Coordinates of C-alpha atoms and ligand atoms in Angstrom, one line a residue:
M1 CA -52.3 -81.4 -4.2
I2 CA -55.0 -82.2 -6.8
I3 CA -58.3 -83.9 -6.2
G4 CA -60.3 -85.1 -9.1
G5 CA -64.0 -85.6 -8.8
S6 CA -65.6 -88.6 -10.5
A7 CA -66.5 -86.5 -13.6
S8 CA -62.9 -85.4 -14.3
Q9 CA -60.6 -88.2 -13.2
K10 CA -58.3 -88.5 -16.2
L11 CA -58.1 -84.7 -16.7
A12 CA -57.2 -84.2 -13.0
A13 CA -54.4 -86.8 -13.4
K14 CA -53.1 -85.0 -16.5
I15 CA -53.1 -81.6 -14.7
A16 CA -51.3 -83.2 -11.8
K17 CA -48.7 -84.5 -14.1
E18 CA -48.3 -81.1 -15.9
L19 CA -47.9 -79.4 -12.5
K20 CA -45.7 -82.3 -11.0
T21 CA -48.0 -82.4 -8.0
T22 CA -49.7 -85.1 -6.0
L23 CA -53.0 -86.6 -7.1
I24 CA -55.0 -87.4 -4.0
P25 CA -57.2 -90.5 -4.1
I26 CA -60.8 -90.0 -3.4
E27 CA -63.6 -92.5 -2.9
T28 CA -66.9 -91.6 -4.5
R29 CA -70.0 -93.8 -4.6
K30 CA -73.7 -93.8 -4.2
F31 CA -75.7 -95.1 -1.3
P32 CA -78.5 -97.6 -2.4
D33 CA -81.0 -94.7 -2.3
G34 CA -78.9 -92.7 -4.7
E35 CA -77.3 -90.2 -2.3
R36 CA -73.7 -89.4 -2.8
Y37 CA -70.8 -90.6 -0.6
I38 CA -67.3 -89.1 -0.8
R39 CA -64.2 -89.8 1.2
I40 CA -60.9 -88.0 0.7
K41 CA -57.9 -90.2 1.3
G42 CA -54.2 -89.7 1.5
Q43 CA -51.9 -87.1 3.1
L44 CA -53.4 -83.7 2.8
E45 CA -51.6 -80.4 2.3
D46 CA -52.9 -77.0 3.3
K47 CA -53.8 -75.9 -0.3
A48 CA -55.8 -77.9 -2.8
I49 CA -56.9 -77.9 -6.4
V50 CA -60.2 -79.6 -7.1
V51 CA -61.1 -80.6 -10.6
Q52 CA -64.7 -81.5 -11.4
S53 CA -66.8 -80.9 -14.5
T54 CA -70.5 -80.4 -13.8
G55 CA -72.0 -81.9 -16.9
Y56 CA -74.6 -84.8 -17.0
P57 CA -75.7 -85.8 -14.4
Q58 CA -75.3 -82.2 -13.4
D59 CA -77.0 -82.3 -10.1
E60 CA -75.0 -85.3 -8.9
N61 CA -71.7 -83.9 -10.1
L62 CA -72.5 -80.6 -8.4
I63 CA -73.4 -82.2 -5.1
E64 CA -70.2 -84.2 -5.2
L65 CA -68.2 -81.0 -5.8
F66 CA -70.0 -79.3 -2.9
L67 CA -69.3 -82.2 -0.6
I68 CA -65.6 -82.3 -1.6
L69 CA -65.2 -78.5 -1.0
K70 CA -67.0 -78.4 2.3
N71 CA -65.2 -81.5 3.4
L72 CA -61.8 -80.1 2.6
K73 CA -62.5 -76.9 4.4
S74 CA -63.7 -78.8 7.5
M75 CA -60.5 -80.8 7.3
G76 CA -58.5 -77.5 7.7
I77 CA -57.5 -76.9 4.0
K78 CA -57.1 -73.1 3.8
K79 CA -57.0 -72.4 0.1
I80 CA -59.0 -74.2 -2.6
K81 CA -58.7 -73.5 -6.3
V82 CA -61.7 -75.1 -8.1
V83 CA -61.3 -76.1 -11.8
I84 CA -64.7 -76.6 -13.5
P85 CA -63.7 -77.5 -17.1
Y86 CA -67.4 -77.7 -18.1
F87 CA -69.7 -75.5 -16.1
G88 CA -73.2 -77.0 -15.9
Y89 CA -76.2 -74.7 -15.6
G90 CA -74.2 -72.1 -17.5
R91 CA -77.0 -71.6 -20.1
Q92 CA -79.4 -69.7 -17.8
E93 CA -77.3 -66.7 -17.0
R94 CA -80.1 -64.2 -17.1
R95 CA -83.9 -64.1 -16.5
F96 CA -85.5 -64.4 -19.9
K97 CA -89.0 -64.7 -18.5
S98 CA -90.3 -63.4 -15.2
G99 CA -90.0 -65.9 -12.4
E100 CA -87.1 -67.9 -13.9
A101 CA -84.2 -68.9 -11.7
V102 CA -80.9 -67.5 -12.9
S103 CA -79.2 -70.8 -12.4
A104 CA -75.7 -69.7 -13.3
T105 CA -75.8 -67.0 -10.5
I106 CA -77.1 -69.4 -7.9
I107 CA -74.5 -72.1 -8.8
S108 CA -71.7 -69.5 -8.5
Q109 CA -72.9 -68.4 -5.1
L110 CA -73.2 -72.0 -3.9
L111 CA -69.6 -72.7 -5.0
E112 CA -68.4 -69.8 -2.9
F113 CA -70.5 -71.0 0.0
A114 CA -69.0 -74.4 -0.3
G115 CA -65.5 -73.0 0.0
A116 CA -64.0 -72.2 -3.4
D117 CA -61.4 -69.4 -3.2
K118 CA -60.7 -69.2 -7.0
V119 CA -62.5 -70.7 -9.9
F120 CA -61.1 -71.7 -13.3
C121 CA -63.5 -72.6 -16.2
V122 CA -63.0 -73.4 -19.9
N123 CA -65.1 -71.5 -22.5
L124 CA -68.1 -70.7 -20.3
H125 CA -71.3 -70.6 -22.4
E126 CA -71.5 -66.9 -21.6
N127 CA -68.3 -65.2 -20.3
N128 CA -70.2 -62.8 -18.0
I129 CA -70.6 -65.7 -15.7
T130 CA -67.2 -64.9 -14.2
D131 CA -68.8 -61.6 -13.0
F132 CA -71.3 -63.6 -10.8
F133 CA -68.4 -64.6 -8.5
K134 CA -67.1 -62.4 -5.7
I135 CA -63.9 -64.5 -5.7
P136 CA -61.5 -64.4 -8.7
A137 CA -63.0 -66.4 -11.6
Y138 CA -61.3 -67.1 -14.9
D139 CA -62.7 -68.2 -18.3
L140 CA -59.9 -70.0 -20.2
S141 CA -59.9 -70.6 -23.9
A142 CA -59.5 -74.0 -25.4
M143 CA -58.9 -72.6 -28.9
P144 CA -55.0 -72.9 -28.7
P145 CA -55.1 -76.7 -28.2
I146 CA -57.9 -77.1 -30.8
A147 CA -55.9 -75.0 -33.3
D148 CA -52.8 -77.1 -32.6
Y149 CA -54.8 -80.3 -33.4
I150 CA -56.1 -78.8 -36.6
Q151 CA -52.6 -77.8 -37.7
K152 CA -51.3 -81.3 -37.1
T153 CA -54.2 -82.9 -39.0
L154 CA -55.1 -80.7 -42.0
E155 CA -53.0 -78.9 -44.6
N156 CA -55.3 -76.1 -45.8
P157 CA -58.2 -75.6 -43.4
V158 CA -60.9 -72.9 -43.4
I159 CA -62.7 -72.5 -40.0
I160 CA -66.5 -72.2 -39.9
A161 CA -68.6 -71.1 -37.0
P162 CA -72.1 -72.8 -37.2
D163 CA -73.7 -69.6 -35.8
K164 CA -72.7 -66.0 -35.0
G165 CA -72.2 -66.9 -31.3
A166 CA -69.3 -69.1 -32.3
L167 CA -67.7 -66.6 -34.6
G168 CA -65.2 -65.5 -32.0
F169 CA -63.9 -69.1 -31.7
A170 CA -63.5 -69.4 -35.5
K171 CA -61.6 -66.0 -35.6
E172 CA -59.3 -67.1 -32.7
I173 CA -58.4 -70.3 -34.4
A174 CA -58.0 -68.7 -37.8
E175 CA -55.6 -66.1 -36.3
I176 CA -53.5 -68.8 -34.7
L177 CA -53.4 -70.8 -38.0
N178 CA -53.3 -67.8 -40.3
C179 CA -56.2 -69.2 -42.4
G180 CA -59.7 -68.1 -43.5
Y181 CA -62.9 -68.2 -41.4
D182 CA -66.6 -67.6 -41.8
Y183 CA -69.9 -68.2 -40.0
L184 CA -73.4 -69.4 -40.7
E185 CA -76.7 -67.8 -39.8
K186 CA -78.6 -70.1 -37.3
T187 CA -82.0 -69.5 -35.7
R188 CA -83.0 -71.7 -32.8
I189 CA -86.7 -72.7 -33.0
S190 CA -86.7 -74.9 -29.9
P191 CA -84.1 -76.7 -27.7
E192 CA -84.1 -79.5 -30.2
V193 CA -84.7 -77.7 -33.5
V194 CA -82.5 -75.2 -35.3
E195 CA -82.7 -73.7 -38.8
T196 CA -79.5 -72.6 -40.7
K197 CA -79.8 -70.3 -43.7
P198 CA -77.8 -71.2 -46.8
K199 CA -75.2 -68.6 -47.8
S200 CA -72.4 -68.2 -50.2
L201 CA -69.1 -69.6 -48.9
D202 CA -65.7 -69.9 -50.4
I203 CA -64.9 -73.5 -49.4
K204 CA -65.0 -75.5 -52.6
G205 CA -62.2 -78.1 -52.5
K206 CA -61.1 -76.9 -49.0
E207 CA -60.9 -78.7 -45.7
A208 CA -63.7 -77.1 -43.6
V209 CA -63.5 -77.2 -39.8
I210 CA -66.6 -76.4 -37.8
I211 CA -65.9 -75.1 -34.4
D212 CA -68.5 -74.6 -31.6
D213 CA -68.4 -74.5 -27.8
I214 CA -71.0 -77.2 -27.2
I215 CA -72.4 -80.0 -29.2
S216 CA -75.6 -81.0 -27.4
T217 CA -78.3 -82.6 -29.6
G218 CA -76.1 -82.2 -32.7
G219 CA -78.8 -80.2 -34.6
T220 CA -76.6 -77.2 -35.1
I221 CA -73.7 -79.2 -36.4
V222 CA -75.8 -81.5 -38.7
N223 CA -77.2 -78.4 -40.5
A224 CA -73.7 -76.9 -40.8
V225 CA -72.3 -80.1 -42.2
K226 CA -75.0 -80.3 -44.9
I227 CA -74.4 -76.7 -46.0
L228 CA -70.6 -77.2 -46.1
K229 CA -70.9 -80.4 -48.2
E230 CA -73.3 -78.7 -50.6
H231 CA -70.7 -76.0 -51.1
G232 CA -68.1 -78.6 -52.1
A233 CA -65.8 -78.8 -49.1
S234 CA -63.3 -81.6 -49.7
K235 CA -63.4 -82.6 -46.1
V236 CA -65.5 -81.6 -43.0
L237 CA -64.0 -81.9 -39.6
V238 CA -66.2 -81.0 -36.6
S239 CA -64.5 -79.7 -33.4
C240 CA -66.0 -78.5 -30.2
V241 CA -64.9 -77.7 -26.6
H242 CA -67.6 -79.5 -24.6
P243 CA -68.9 -82.8 -26.1
V244 CA -72.2 -82.9 -24.2
L245 CA -73.5 -85.3 -26.9
V246 CA -77.1 -86.0 -25.9
E247 CA -78.3 -89.5 -26.9
D248 CA -77.5 -90.2 -30.6
A249 CA -76.0 -86.8 -31.4
L250 CA -72.7 -88.3 -32.6
L251 CA -74.4 -90.8 -34.8
K252 CA -76.6 -88.0 -36.4
I253 CA -73.4 -86.0 -37.1
F254 CA -71.6 -88.9 -38.7
A255 CA -74.7 -89.8 -40.7
A256 CA -74.6 -86.2 -42.1
G257 CA -71.4 -87.2 -43.8
V258 CA -68.7 -85.7 -41.6
D259 CA -65.2 -87.0 -41.8
D260 CA -64.4 -86.8 -38.1
V261 CA -65.6 -85.3 -34.8
V262 CA -63.1 -84.2 -32.2
A263 CA -63.5 -82.5 -28.8
T264 CA -61.6 -81.5 -25.7
D265 CA -61.6 -83.5 -22.5
T266 CA -63.6 -80.9 -20.5
L267 CA -66.1 -83.7 -20.6
Q268 CA -65.1 -87.4 -20.9
S269 CA -66.4 -88.8 -24.2
E270 CA -65.3 -91.1 -27.0
V271 CA -64.3 -88.0 -29.1
S272 CA -62.4 -86.2 -26.3
V273 CA -59.0 -86.4 -28.0
I274 CA -57.7 -82.9 -27.4
S275 CA -56.6 -82.1 -23.8
V276 CA -57.1 -78.8 -22.0
A277 CA -54.7 -80.0 -19.2
S278 CA -51.9 -77.7 -20.4
I279 CA -53.9 -74.5 -20.6
I280 CA -55.4 -75.2 -17.1
A281 CA -52.0 -76.1 -15.7
E282 CA -50.6 -72.8 -17.1
A283 CA -53.4 -70.7 -15.6
L284 CA -53.0 -72.5 -12.2
K285 CA -49.3 -71.8 -12.2
K286 CA -49.8 -68.1 -12.9
D287 CA -52.4 -67.5 -10.3
Ligands
R5P301 C1 -75.4 -72.4 -28.8 O1 -75.5 -71.3 -28.2 C2 -74.2 -73.2 -28.6 O2 -73.1 -72.5 -29.0 C3 -74.3 -74.5 -29.4 O3 -74.4 -74.1 -30.8 C4 -75.5 -75.3 -29.0 O4 -75.5 -75.6 -27.6 C5 -75.5 -76.6 -29.8 O5 -76.7 -77.3 -29.4 P1 -77.2 -78.5 -30.3 O6 -76.1 -79.4 -30.5 O7 -78.4 -79.0 -29.6 O8 -77.7 -77.9 -31.6

């Protein structure tokens, strides 16, 4: 049986369909003072798959997930696989300055405490986060469905990573599509400001596809779009796994002259047109 938290309702339904399994109804709401209420309805089986992204509002979605997991365990469910398509708090996976909380470790420990027996995530911000769990934890790649979308949409793409950290994604897609790829040099000045160095790129007249794991404020992508347009790309498509999209991020990206923005459904958004349901369903079937 599959239980979808309020942040991942449609994706949970799609995974249930792929696995031909029951989607259990769940009631989630807030008390007038803001506290979370959850109630699991329907006929329960002895194993469960819970799907819940922990993006904005991270704390509420996490609390909801913890309530679901502890509740299932107290109702006698023996094995729980937890799918966290977008893993919130994944950016602080080490102590950069003394005294900082290593949030990703703490969240991993809390998930185990709440009753997770296995965890499945998609493109964790840092893949060493799987090592923080004592239970089996998997970091799935959304690049195959993104590559599939690009193949169906463009004829002659070249894949561009907006920074070195995203180079692995560009390479993975380029290998699937058998096309060229490159990356840009980005320096982060602050959480809101990034600088991207100009560099020589062979993209004149080509369809450029930017790929990143997360679009947050959109600053990284806006810089990349401007550089690709200056280099004469005939088209610029932006793709990402997790459309965090803070405030007017999408508007800023379109205003930079991009042709389209697409993302996966690890987070529900107006650009979540590529589904990760099949890669998650495959991983759940195997393990
Ligand atoms: C950085 O490490 C990530 O891969 C993304 O490039 C970053 O999160 C994007 O942030 P923003 O949209 O705020 O530039």
